[in-house]
Amino acid sequence: MQDSQIIRTEYSDVMKKSYIDYAMSVIIARALPDVRDGLKPVQRRTLYDMHELGIRFDKPYRKCARIVGDTMGKYHPHGDSSIYEALVVMAQEFKKGMVLVDGHGNFGSIEGDGAAAMRYTEARLAKITQDAYLADLDKDIINFLPNFDETEKEPEVLPVRIPNLLVNGAEGIAVGMATSIPTHNLCEVIDAVKAYMKNDEISTKQLMKYVKGPDFPTGGIVVNKDDLPGIYESGTGKIKVRGKVEVEEMKGGKKRLVISEIPYTMIGAGIGKFLNDVCSLVETKKTSDIVDISNMSSKEGIRIVIELKKGADAENLTNMLYKKTRLEDTFGVNMLAVANGRPETMGLKKIIEHHVDFQFELATRKYQTLLKKEQDKKEIQEGLIKACDVIDLIIEILRGSQSVKDAKACLTGGKTENIKFKSGISKKMAAMLRFTDRQAQAILDMRLYKLIGLEIEALLKEHEETLANIAKYEDVLNNYDSMADVIIADLERIKKEYGRVRRTLVENAEEAVYEEKKIEEQEVVFLMDRFGYAKTVDTATYERNREAADAENKYILSCMNTGKLCIFTNDGKMHQIKAMDIPFGKFRDKGLPIDNISNYDSTKEQIAYICDSEQLRFAKLLFVTKQGMVKKVEGAEFQVAKRTIAATKLQEGDEIAAVDVVTDNQHIVLQSKEGYFLRFPAEEVPEKKKGAVGVRGMKLKKKDELAHAYLLEEGADAKAMHGEKEVALSRLKIAKRDGTGTKTRV
């Protein structure tokens, strides 16, 4: 048995090191793109695998399941869903500035529909991917690393010719950091790169003469143009994006708003949320000018139609949509990427600088490989040309040789000992031969038809071309301007073939100002039935239907339509509802479940008390719990803006039994489940803060709990029931708080 060594170390140090290693692994190997090719590892590996499988743009589509399986097995052992999701996003035109994968089948929609399963969809590389992302991989222009199990080689980075980080943007959440880079126009970015190459002292502001701002695939309007220079200088900031709204005239003088472009942030579930928000504006009476809304979007593009009433103010309604919905939204920019192996937040110029450095590195390695290849060709060509001049001697050497080794030794070193010559002159000439190894092998491999005159001319012409190529490649490698010209020419070609017009408008727009119609203040009656359906009606309607309303509804109270209602629940919470959020209408309208318009959850909470918020302003609230605790709280403590707050503090296992507005000249009667009644003056209950538990109001027997609390006015005749027996509360003797009370027998 081998001796084992125990290493003692501080546990916190081990945890710290392990967490840092994990965080860096997520940052570098998963979540953040590389500044050089603008790709995350999963994207890079998927594209390279498609290239290796030969799924080119001019070849048939292949099943996505095959691509995902091959990528996972060779390069990316992190689960098939992450690979397929990356593949799908690279094929979605509404998410990428330049689509990198040509998808065939259901790859999802802009409205948030997911792609079909990978066994149903097919894909192949897009033409630009093959042309500008994967070209020249055979020219030793990038480093290859071992894959996770060291059975394959994968590229450290793809030789991308365009600033993909800007063109396609990026989104990713790492550990403690996140990246969010908007998409940009290919033509503008290429122009900015060319400008930087001609003058590396150029400022960000000057670069923005070329890069106007983000160019989202969904179009839209960037409305804070003046903020962009600061954002592109620092690499962080907020871009305000609006949807494009057009006003169309209809028959009868009516108008309709047509949304043809949406903010990039609205992709997916945001469209459905927008439609719901518009409906909510109508339901809550924020506007009465919208007649109908319909989503007519198709493969041709977005078309959301909002029909308006005759005489409606279209401009005011458009501003309302900008203010009240996500038709105007914020895109948070954080241009974070991996540069030189470390995460770094970069501005526009820094990203372009990294890209240009990478292009010079690619071009240097490419032309070094090409130069070496041409120099090898030159060596062989010169040997063949020289051989043609002494072809008779070479034939004599070959015929007089006993082996290829002897012939090669003669051609390279002039060794004639083992070769038979016809004459001494031939032997002397053969001794003077000094071909290189490559030249000698080419001569030995040469076929006789190469001696035809035309073939010799072709060889001489090819040699001239080789010399020209060598001169060209050496010029490119030795001259910065020549290499820059080559890179710029390549960018121009890509721009010409794949460039498109800008989709997003960049401007300085005025803040959307929406003038809300002033609501006419009036008194209404809140009605809620035992099923939790709530509505408000005007007081005249209530008076006309008073008998039916009292019989059908559990909670009835008057309030102002501009006020708020407070709902106190058994778990010690207070929920607020704006009266305007409660449907106002006819007496026979069903109303809305109270759960839908508040944070109250009828499946978990029971209502103890409902009152008008204004009623609490100068009042005091009595809180009574099932464990017999009581307290008074100033109503002003419940004048808050939050929709839900803790109304009181409860002991473990306790619940609120009753809440009501109380005055000091009233009497309180507490009733327990076992039939004990205790009456005492309300002034004996101390006033506490809402965060206090309170004091004991009644001593309860074991397993007994409070069931009801009543407030008695002086001289009032009130009754309560215990079982089938009626108890006259006004006849109960007045005792002190914290007593056991009087037992009532059934």
XYZ file of C-alpha atoms in Angstrom:
746
model
C 0.000 0.000 0.000
C 1.390 3.402 -0.999
C 1.832 6.109 1.629
C -0.842 8.810 1.275
C -0.158 12.419 2.121
C -2.757 14.615 3.820
C -2.513 18.277 2.878
C -3.950 20.553 5.562
C -5.333 23.856 4.315
C -7.903 26.497 5.233
C -11.345 25.459 3.928
C -12.183 29.030 2.876
C -9.041 29.103 0.696
C -10.100 25.906 -1.069
C -13.609 27.298 -1.631
C -12.229 30.611 -2.900
C -9.867 28.963 -5.380
C -12.531 26.504 -6.564
C -15.083 29.269 -7.075
C -12.630 31.484 -8.975
C -11.692 28.538 -11.215
C -15.369 27.816 -11.855
C -16.165 31.476 -12.540
C -13.298 31.863 -15.011
C -14.314 28.631 -16.729
C -17.850 29.954 -17.241
C -16.588 33.366 -18.356
C -13.962 32.170 -20.825
C -15.294 28.795 -21.967
C -19.024 29.381 -22.159
C -20.703 32.741 -21.682
C -18.572 35.476 -23.263
C -17.543 35.902 -26.905
C -13.944 36.345 -28.050
C -13.241 39.860 -29.335
C -11.362 38.440 -32.351
C -14.162 36.401 -33.952
C -17.127 37.616 -31.867
C -18.207 34.031 -31.146
C -18.851 32.085 -27.969
C -17.195 28.641 -27.783
C -20.457 26.809 -28.532
C -21.042 28.914 -31.664
C -17.442 28.524 -32.850
C -17.500 24.767 -32.344
C -20.844 24.331 -34.088
C -19.736 26.295 -37.168
C -16.390 24.479 -37.324
C -18.113 21.099 -37.018
C -20.467 21.972 -39.896
C -17.403 22.960 -41.922
C -15.702 19.659 -41.089
C -18.861 17.702 -42.006
C -18.856 19.466 -45.378
C -22.281 21.061 -44.881
C -21.400 24.027 -47.094
C -23.792 26.647 -48.453
C -23.817 24.925 -51.878
C -24.348 21.415 -50.471
C -27.626 19.762 -49.354
C -29.075 20.502 -45.898
C -28.316 18.024 -43.103
C -30.384 17.159 -40.032
C -29.677 19.418 -37.063
C -29.620 16.331 -34.822
C -26.559 15.118 -36.780
C -24.800 18.469 -36.386
C -25.623 18.709 -32.669
C -24.563 15.125 -31.962
C -21.284 15.490 -33.838
C -20.470 18.817 -32.135
C -21.253 17.409 -28.688
C -19.240 14.235 -29.273
C -16.169 15.983 -30.671
C -15.934 19.487 -29.215
C -18.663 20.647 -26.802
C -19.607 18.150 -24.053
C -22.161 20.409 -22.343
C -25.508 18.952 -23.448
C -27.389 18.970 -26.720
C -29.888 21.715 -25.806
C -27.224 24.431 -25.482
C -25.746 23.482 -28.876
C -29.125 23.378 -30.619
C -30.210 26.699 -29.092
C -26.975 28.314 -30.339
C -27.545 26.807 -33.797
C -31.149 28.075 -33.888
C -30.188 31.635 -32.875
C -27.509 31.753 -35.599
C -30.262 30.926 -38.122
C -32.850 33.493 -36.913
C -32.929 36.637 -39.069
C -34.747 38.628 -36.393
C -31.960 38.085 -33.825
C -28.756 38.346 -35.864
C -27.378 41.180 -37.970
C -25.946 38.552 -40.355
C -27.407 35.047 -40.313
C -24.566 32.508 -40.038
C -26.615 29.343 -40.554
C -29.080 28.633 -43.354
C -31.966 26.885 -41.592
C -34.554 24.695 -43.288
C -37.757 23.992 -41.344
C -39.333 25.579 -38.288
C -36.664 27.688 -36.583
C -39.095 29.671 -34.397
C -40.692 33.061 -34.905
C -40.253 36.654 -33.791
C -43.334 36.232 -31.576
C -41.548 33.747 -29.330
C -42.536 30.415 -30.881
C -39.760 27.895 -30.291
C -37.964 25.967 -33.015
C -39.070 22.447 -33.864
C -37.111 19.552 -32.357
C -33.666 19.035 -33.853
C -34.765 15.734 -35.435
C -37.155 17.658 -37.693
C -35.048 20.661 -38.722
C -32.139 20.854 -41.164
C -29.324 23.330 -41.654
C -26.210 24.223 -43.606
C -23.663 27.018 -43.465
C -24.655 30.407 -44.876
C -22.556 31.690 -47.791
C -21.036 34.536 -45.769
C -20.024 32.078 -43.034
C -18.146 29.951 -45.536
C -16.657 33.002 -47.214
C -15.782 35.318 -44.311
C -15.675 33.066 -41.215
C -14.143 29.742 -42.289
C -12.019 30.556 -45.352
C -8.264 29.745 -45.415
C -8.381 27.298 -42.504
C -5.986 25.153 -44.563
C -3.330 27.906 -44.664
C -2.173 27.595 -41.029
C -3.594 31.005 -40.108
C -4.924 30.059 -36.654
C -3.859 27.818 -33.799
C -5.567 24.500 -33.162
C -5.983 23.110 -29.643
C -6.777 19.597 -28.375
C -10.472 19.022 -27.657
C -11.796 17.956 -24.235
C -10.554 14.345 -24.533
C -7.553 15.119 -26.773
C -8.811 12.945 -29.621
C -9.522 15.854 -31.986
C -8.180 19.320 -32.753
C -10.387 22.409 -32.612
C -9.633 26.010 -33.610
C -8.736 28.426 -30.833
C -10.581 31.110 -32.810
C -12.143 31.239 -36.287
C -10.422 33.379 -38.972
C -13.341 35.820 -39.219
C -12.695 38.661 -41.684
C -15.345 41.082 -40.382
C -15.842 42.565 -36.872
C -18.471 39.960 -35.994
C -18.711 41.145 -32.375
C -20.227 44.402 -33.666
C -22.112 43.036 -36.679
C -23.944 40.261 -34.834
C -23.720 41.591 -31.289
C -23.743 39.254 -28.299
C -25.723 38.379 -25.196
C -24.477 36.237 -22.348
C -24.630 35.900 -18.581
C -21.460 34.718 -16.853
C -20.589 34.634 -13.147
C -20.632 38.157 -11.758
C -20.757 39.759 -15.199
C -22.873 39.859 -18.340
C -22.419 41.019 -21.909
C -24.970 42.832 -24.033
C -23.755 44.140 -27.389
C -26.230 45.441 -29.999
C -26.047 44.463 -33.669
C -24.611 46.906 -36.236
C -24.699 47.461 -39.973
C -22.040 45.488 -41.875
C -21.294 48.295 -44.377
C -20.895 50.923 -41.639
C -18.633 48.728 -39.519
C -16.400 47.902 -42.507
C -16.120 51.629 -43.333
C -15.103 52.298 -39.710
C -12.444 49.569 -39.872
C -11.031 51.079 -43.077
C -10.967 54.535 -41.462
C -9.091 53.167 -38.433
C -6.556 51.379 -40.662
C -5.829 54.620 -42.481
C -5.518 56.583 -39.222
C -5.115 54.683 -35.946
C -5.283 57.988 -34.028
C -8.937 58.396 -35.046
C -11.334 59.179 -32.170
C -14.539 57.380 -31.264
C -16.511 60.475 -32.286
C -14.872 60.381 -35.741
C -15.539 56.634 -36.040
C -19.209 57.391 -35.415
C -19.348 59.255 -38.712
C -19.313 55.755 -40.150
C -21.049 53.724 -37.399
C -24.206 55.789 -36.823
C -25.391 53.553 -33.986
C -26.976 50.128 -33.513
C -28.728 48.545 -36.488
C -31.232 46.076 -35.092
C -32.643 43.338 -37.337
C -36.132 44.377 -36.157
C -35.588 47.994 -37.262
C -37.125 50.495 -34.885
C -35.950 53.990 -33.940
C -33.080 54.863 -31.585
C -34.222 58.105 -29.953
C -31.225 59.183 -27.827
C -28.624 59.867 -30.521
C -26.753 62.364 -28.334
C -26.044 59.653 -25.729
C -24.405 57.304 -28.255
C -20.875 58.859 -28.320
C -20.586 58.352 -24.557
C -21.889 54.790 -24.806
C -19.474 53.864 -27.597
C -16.581 55.538 -25.778
C -17.082 53.653 -22.506
C -18.733 50.492 -23.806
C -21.650 50.804 -21.377
C -24.917 52.742 -21.309
C -28.590 52.646 -22.194
C -30.044 52.978 -25.667
C -33.699 53.982 -25.964
C -35.472 52.189 -28.813
C -38.989 52.817 -30.108
C -41.193 50.878 -32.465
C -42.198 52.479 -35.754
C -45.822 53.664 -35.737
C -47.652 54.935 -38.817
C -51.105 56.519 -38.955
C -53.398 55.200 -41.698
C -56.687 56.831 -42.726
C -59.797 54.613 -42.832
C -63.287 55.066 -44.203
C -65.609 57.412 -42.352
C -62.823 59.647 -41.094
C -61.481 57.029 -38.692
C -57.784 56.349 -38.213
C -55.680 53.396 -37.212
C -52.185 53.058 -35.813
C -50.016 50.498 -37.623
C -46.868 49.236 -35.893
C -44.518 47.952 -38.605
C -41.294 47.757 -36.582
C -40.760 46.862 -32.930
C -37.927 47.459 -30.437
C -35.347 44.654 -30.479
C -36.149 43.977 -26.800
C -39.760 43.083 -27.698
C -38.748 39.933 -29.619
C -40.539 36.848 -28.338
C -42.985 37.071 -25.450
C -42.722 40.875 -25.531
C -45.170 41.096 -28.457
C -47.858 39.175 -26.572
C -47.151 41.299 -23.484
C -47.568 44.457 -25.584
C -50.974 43.308 -26.884
C -52.087 42.516 -23.318
C -50.845 45.900 -22.083
C -52.880 47.721 -24.754
C -55.984 45.707 -23.789
C -55.308 46.558 -20.143
C -55.202 50.277 -20.985
C -58.712 49.960 -22.419
C -60.050 47.809 -19.558
C -58.726 50.168 -16.881
C -60.237 53.157 -18.688
C -56.820 54.766 -19.325
C -58.150 55.377 -22.825
C -61.504 54.960 -24.504
C -60.229 55.825 -28.007
C -59.062 52.301 -28.942
C -61.753 50.233 -30.639
C -59.815 47.101 -31.626
C -56.298 45.661 -31.746
C -55.139 42.863 -34.036
C -51.806 41.222 -34.775
C -51.499 40.757 -38.548
C -47.780 39.912 -38.502
C -46.542 37.304 -40.970
C -43.337 36.124 -42.633
C -43.333 39.405 -44.547
C -42.907 41.362 -41.328
C -44.543 42.919 -38.269
C -47.983 44.505 -38.632
C -49.921 45.271 -35.452
C -53.072 47.294 -36.154
C -54.832 49.436 -33.520
C -58.166 50.862 -34.697
C -59.227 54.184 -33.172
C -62.525 55.924 -32.558
C -63.544 58.731 -34.863
C -61.903 61.980 -33.785
C -59.278 60.280 -31.602
C -55.952 62.064 -31.157
C -53.564 59.635 -32.927
C -50.396 61.451 -31.822
C -51.431 61.483 -28.166
C -52.306 57.782 -28.327
C -48.942 56.979 -29.928
C -47.204 58.771 -27.071
C -49.359 56.842 -24.610
C -48.147 53.563 -26.159
C -44.545 54.756 -25.810
C -45.063 55.719 -22.152
C -47.324 52.915 -20.941
C -46.076 49.871 -22.920
C -42.797 48.379 -24.150
C -43.202 50.047 -27.547
C -40.450 52.292 -26.185
C -37.858 50.262 -24.316
C -34.282 50.434 -23.108
C -31.459 48.290 -24.454
C -28.716 48.035 -21.845
C -25.277 48.087 -23.489
C -22.302 46.384 -21.858
C -19.668 45.618 -24.491
C -17.854 42.920 -22.563
C -15.746 40.313 -24.378
C -12.693 38.128 -23.875
C -9.526 39.934 -25.016
C -6.081 38.360 -24.545
C -7.646 35.670 -22.362
C -9.343 38.110 -19.983
C -12.849 39.627 -19.856
C -12.736 43.317 -20.739
C -15.312 46.046 -21.321
C -14.382 47.851 -24.535
C -15.552 50.843 -26.488
C -16.068 50.963 -30.248
C -12.468 51.944 -31.068
C -10.969 49.258 -28.836
C -13.041 46.524 -30.485
C -12.017 47.720 -33.950
C -8.394 47.925 -32.803
C -8.473 44.285 -31.636
C -10.130 43.280 -34.909
C -7.515 45.020 -37.062
C -4.646 43.491 -35.054
C -6.252 40.086 -35.580
C -6.604 40.709 -39.336
C -2.911 41.599 -39.629
C -2.034 38.443 -37.710
C -4.226 36.340 -40.024
C -2.825 38.015 -43.142
C 0.770 37.561 -41.936
C 0.315 33.849 -41.311
C -1.628 33.378 -44.547
C 0.973 35.074 -46.733
C 3.846 33.348 -44.962
C 2.215 30.023 -45.851
C 1.568 31.134 -49.440
C 5.126 32.474 -49.791
C 6.609 29.206 -48.540
C 4.446 27.301 -51.013
C 5.531 29.538 -53.928
C 9.194 29.319 -52.920
C 8.949 25.528 -52.954
C 7.343 25.720 -56.414
C 10.089 28.077 -57.594
C 12.794 25.663 -56.462
C 11.238 22.774 -58.366
C 10.486 24.872 -61.450
C 14.081 26.126 -61.631
C 15.314 22.546 -61.346
C 13.046 21.390 -64.188
C 14.058 24.313 -66.415
C 17.722 23.559 -65.757
C 17.061 19.859 -66.423
C 15.496 20.635 -69.811
C 18.751 22.310 -70.860
C 20.784 19.142 -70.089
C 18.088 16.566 -70.712
C 20.371 14.312 -72.816
C 22.869 14.131 -69.956
C 20.115 13.348 -67.448
C 18.758 10.553 -69.670
C 22.297 9.163 -69.929
C 22.620 9.266 -66.125
C 19.303 7.493 -65.671
C 20.148 4.790 -68.234
C 23.566 4.214 -66.684
C 22.305 4.033 -63.083
C 21.755 0.771 -61.226
C 19.319 2.332 -58.727
C 17.292 5.486 -58.044
C 19.616 6.189 -55.137
C 22.654 6.299 -57.429
C 20.867 8.533 -59.952
C 19.736 10.943 -57.187
C 23.252 11.045 -55.707
C 24.636 12.011 -59.094
C 21.997 14.728 -59.633
C 22.452 16.290 -56.199
C 26.146 15.792 -55.494
C 27.795 14.910 -58.824
C 28.697 11.390 -57.668
C 29.444 9.374 -60.862
C 31.206 6.271 -59.425
C 28.255 3.865 -59.820
C 27.028 5.153 -63.197
C 28.097 4.045 -66.685
C 28.619 6.909 -69.173
C 29.082 6.743 -72.913
C 31.929 9.246 -72.826
C 34.305 10.955 -70.466
C 32.823 14.358 -71.347
C 29.412 13.225 -70.059
C 31.018 11.995 -66.859
C 32.777 15.344 -66.328
C 29.521 17.257 -66.931
C 27.603 14.926 -64.597
C 30.177 15.540 -61.868
C 29.335 19.251 -62.047
C 25.570 18.776 -61.375
C 24.249 20.256 -58.081
C 20.435 19.925 -58.006
C 18.650 20.169 -54.617
C 16.869 17.138 -53.146
C 13.465 18.500 -54.167
C 14.665 19.313 -57.693
C 16.259 15.889 -58.108
C 13.033 14.163 -56.954
C 10.974 16.290 -59.369
C 13.318 15.355 -62.233
C 13.012 11.671 -61.362
C 9.199 12.007 -61.201
C 8.993 13.960 -64.467
C 7.152 12.337 -67.376
C 8.556 12.355 -70.887
C 5.662 14.418 -72.346
C 6.991 17.358 -70.312
C 9.781 17.590 -72.880
C 7.358 18.743 -75.574
C 8.074 22.304 -76.636
C 4.675 23.649 -75.532
C 5.050 22.054 -72.112
C 8.430 23.706 -71.676
C 6.900 27.072 -72.619
C 4.110 26.511 -70.096
C 6.727 25.706 -67.459
C 8.599 28.932 -68.194
C 5.337 30.922 -68.026
C 4.384 29.253 -64.735
C 7.844 30.105 -63.373
C 7.293 33.769 -64.241
C 3.944 33.707 -62.401
C 5.591 32.088 -59.401
C 8.281 34.782 -59.312
C 5.567 37.469 -59.546
C 3.640 35.842 -56.678
C 6.779 35.646 -54.540
C 7.462 39.329 -55.148
C 3.839 40.168 -54.313
C 3.765 38.078 -51.117
C 7.107 39.442 -49.925
C 5.815 42.970 -50.531
C 2.675 42.232 -48.511
C 4.700 40.743 -45.651
C 7.339 43.466 -45.594
C 5.152 46.518 -46.231
C 2.374 47.643 -43.842
C 0.527 49.603 -46.537
C 0.530 46.640 -48.941
C -0.924 44.340 -46.272
C -3.493 46.993 -45.332
C -4.502 47.283 -48.995
C -5.025 43.504 -49.196
C -7.182 43.494 -46.041
C -9.193 46.514 -47.216
C -9.754 44.937 -50.651
C -11.100 41.808 -48.951
C -13.410 43.917 -46.756
C -14.642 45.829 -49.823
C -15.467 42.551 -51.558
C -17.432 41.303 -48.513
C -19.221 44.653 -48.192
C -20.214 44.631 -51.853
C -21.526 41.073 -51.765
C -23.212 40.927 -48.346
C -23.915 44.541 -47.342
C -27.479 45.760 -46.849
C -29.176 49.043 -46.112
C -29.618 50.233 -42.532
C -32.864 49.170 -40.861
C -32.794 51.167 -37.611
C -33.294 54.929 -37.699
C -31.043 56.917 -35.331
C -32.270 60.330 -34.226
C -32.848 62.662 -31.297
C -36.545 62.395 -30.552
C -38.461 64.420 -28.019
C -39.613 62.729 -24.855
C -43.001 61.120 -25.430
C -45.539 63.341 -23.664
C -48.903 61.779 -22.987
C -51.697 63.921 -21.639
C -53.993 61.741 -19.605
C -57.630 62.687 -19.677
C -58.598 64.007 -16.301
C -60.975 61.619 -14.596
C -64.144 63.155 -13.262
C -64.110 62.480 -9.552
C -67.263 60.835 -8.264
C -68.486 58.639 -5.431
C -68.988 54.989 -6.348
C -70.057 51.860 -4.480
C -67.707 48.882 -4.306
C -69.441 45.510 -4.527
C -67.782 42.098 -4.072
C -69.659 38.786 -3.955
C -68.705 35.665 -1.985
C -66.824 34.273 -5.003
C -64.433 37.238 -5.031
C -65.800 39.030 -8.139
C -65.558 42.795 -7.661
C -66.953 45.851 -9.460
C -67.943 49.438 -8.809
C -71.259 51.110 -9.695
C -72.465 54.679 -9.287
C -74.441 55.481 -6.144
C -77.736 55.945 -8.036
C -77.470 52.437 -9.510
C -76.763 50.999 -6.069
C -79.736 52.795 -4.491
C -82.066 51.479 -7.232
C -80.872 47.905 -6.663
C -80.067 48.130 -2.968
C -82.028 45.083 -1.824
C -80.524 42.783 -4.493
C -77.026 44.233 -4.000
C -77.123 43.676 -0.222
C -78.343 40.109 -0.687
C -75.862 39.107 -3.419
C -72.659 40.761 -2.180
C -70.425 40.024 0.808
C -68.597 43.390 0.896
C -70.258 46.739 0.135
C -68.713 50.147 0.752
C -68.698 53.640 -0.691
C -65.485 55.200 -1.984
C -64.213 57.778 -4.453
C -63.282 56.502 -7.932
C -59.884 58.235 -7.584
C -59.081 56.582 -4.257
C -57.790 53.238 -3.048
C -59.249 50.269 -1.198
C -57.354 48.425 1.545
C -57.792 44.653 1.999
C -56.607 43.211 5.318
C -56.048 39.437 5.277
C -55.787 36.738 7.927
C -52.015 36.375 7.449
C -51.367 39.967 8.538
C -50.983 41.626 5.140
C -52.629 44.695 3.662
C -53.218 44.814 -0.118
C -54.092 48.083 -1.860
C -56.177 48.397 -5.031
C -56.800 51.557 -7.009
C -60.522 52.114 -7.438
C -59.824 52.880 -11.114
C -58.491 49.321 -11.587
C -61.807 47.865 -10.496
C -64.262 47.497 -13.433
C -66.921 50.221 -13.375
C -70.201 49.424 -15.056
C -73.741 48.192 -14.789
C -75.243 46.457 -11.766
C -75.567 43.112 -13.562
C -71.971 43.110 -14.847
C -70.035 40.174 -13.441
C -66.909 42.161 -12.550
C -63.366 40.788 -12.210
C -61.868 38.401 -9.621
C -60.187 40.500 -6.937
C -57.052 38.308 -7.408
C -56.621 39.655 -10.959
C -56.350 43.296 -9.937
C -54.364 42.981 -6.696
C -51.657 40.899 -5.019
C -54.338 39.150 -2.951
C -54.379 35.375 -3.457
C -57.739 33.825 -2.599
C -56.220 30.311 -2.544
C -53.919 31.196 0.375
C -55.489 34.208 2.138
C -58.850 35.094 3.701
C -60.183 38.630 3.841
C -60.594 39.990 7.360
C -61.614 43.560 6.478
C -62.017 45.893 3.488
C -62.107 49.669 3.806
C -61.518 52.888 1.902
C -57.966 54.198 2.246
C -59.259 57.722 3.014
C -61.324 56.266 5.865
C -58.061 55.296 7.618
C -56.351 58.679 7.339
C -57.590 60.025 10.692
C -58.899 56.786 12.229
C -57.534 54.021 14.426
C -57.639 50.332 13.516
C -58.289 47.555 16.010
C -56.436 44.287 15.349
C -57.622 41.092 17.063
C -55.885 37.714 16.549
C -57.069 34.144 17.124
C -54.601 33.733 20.001
C -56.292 36.651 21.783
C -53.790 39.442 21.033
C -55.177 42.981 20.541
C -53.783 46.407 19.637
C -54.765 49.732 18.118
C -52.796 51.264 15.229
C -52.950 54.781 13.786
C -54.576 54.602 10.325
C -51.950 57.013 8.971
C -49.431 54.135 9.130
C -51.314 52.488 6.267
C -51.075 55.495 3.942
C -48.371 53.918 1.776
C -47.594 53.701 -1.944
C -46.790 49.973 -2.016
C -49.438 47.562 -3.229
C -48.746 45.102 -0.388
C -47.309 45.615 3.108
C -47.198 43.744 6.425
C -50.123 45.236 8.367
C -49.175 43.646 11.705
C -46.765 41.245 13.331
C -48.135 37.799 14.236
C -46.846 35.167 16.637
C -46.074 31.735 15.257
C -49.251 29.915 14.235
C -51.423 32.975 14.855
C -53.905 34.604 12.418
C -55.980 37.767 12.352
C -59.524 37.160 13.590
C -60.883 40.684 13.065
C -59.899 44.180 11.934
C -62.125 47.259 12.316
C -62.102 51.014 12.821
C -62.389 51.741 16.554
C -62.947 54.768 18.824
C -62.081 55.065 22.532
C -65.711 55.484 23.649
C -66.704 52.072 22.276
C -66.711 48.713 24.051
C -65.024 45.629 22.646
C -66.585 42.167 22.991
C -64.357 39.159 22.275
C -65.988 35.773 21.624
C -64.093 32.462 21.720
C -65.015 29.218 19.989
C -65.747 27.571 23.367
C -68.380 30.225 24.091
C -66.506 32.633 26.378
C -67.462 36.311 26.032
C -65.369 39.179 27.416
C -66.517 42.822 27.326
C -64.165 45.697 28.147
C -63.712 49.386 27.152
C -61.791 50.050 23.941
C -59.634 52.634 25.719
C -57.926 49.761 27.611
C -56.319 48.562 24.372
C -52.928 50.275 23.983
C -51.893 52.017 20.791
C -48.964 50.323 19.042
C -47.021 50.506 15.792
C -48.047 48.203 12.957
C -44.849 46.203 13.464
C -45.785 45.283 17.062
C -47.518 42.086 18.224
C -49.866 43.830 20.692
C -51.082 42.783 24.135
C -53.296 39.958 25.347
C -56.946 40.872 25.158
C -58.440 37.651 26.581
C -57.115 34.646 28.492
C -58.026 31.577 26.485
C -58.423 28.019 27.686
C -56.181 25.337 26.197
C -57.131 24.557 22.571
C -59.580 27.497 22.546
C -59.217 30.451 20.166
C -60.958 33.728 19.380
C -63.738 33.440 16.826
C -65.247 36.963 16.669
C -64.770 40.536 17.877
C -67.601 43.071 18.177
C -67.644 46.843 18.745
C -70.520 48.210 20.885
C -71.762 51.794 20.922
C -73.132 53.221 24.154
C -76.797 52.207 24.499
C -76.801 50.065 21.322
C -78.574 46.695 21.434
C -76.409 44.047 19.716
C -76.705 40.283 19.650
C -74.369 37.379 18.766
C -74.898 33.649 18.317
C -73.133 30.765 20.076
C -74.391 27.519 18.639
C -78.143 27.981 18.576
C -78.255 30.330 21.558
C -78.589 34.088 21.094
C -76.405 36.234 23.353
C -77.269 39.874 24.109
C -73.893 41.593 24.023
C -75.158 44.807 25.663
C -76.159 42.831 28.785
C -72.684 41.372 29.334
C -71.010 42.826 32.410
C -68.145 45.212 31.738
C -64.846 43.631 32.819
C -61.154 44.360 32.436
C -58.967 43.466 29.448
C -57.009 40.197 29.790
C -59.782 38.392 31.662
C -61.234 34.928 30.968
C -64.729 36.248 30.260
C -68.153 34.743 30.893
C -69.018 31.210 29.743
C -72.282 30.944 27.797
C -73.879 27.522 27.823
C -75.558 26.218 24.693
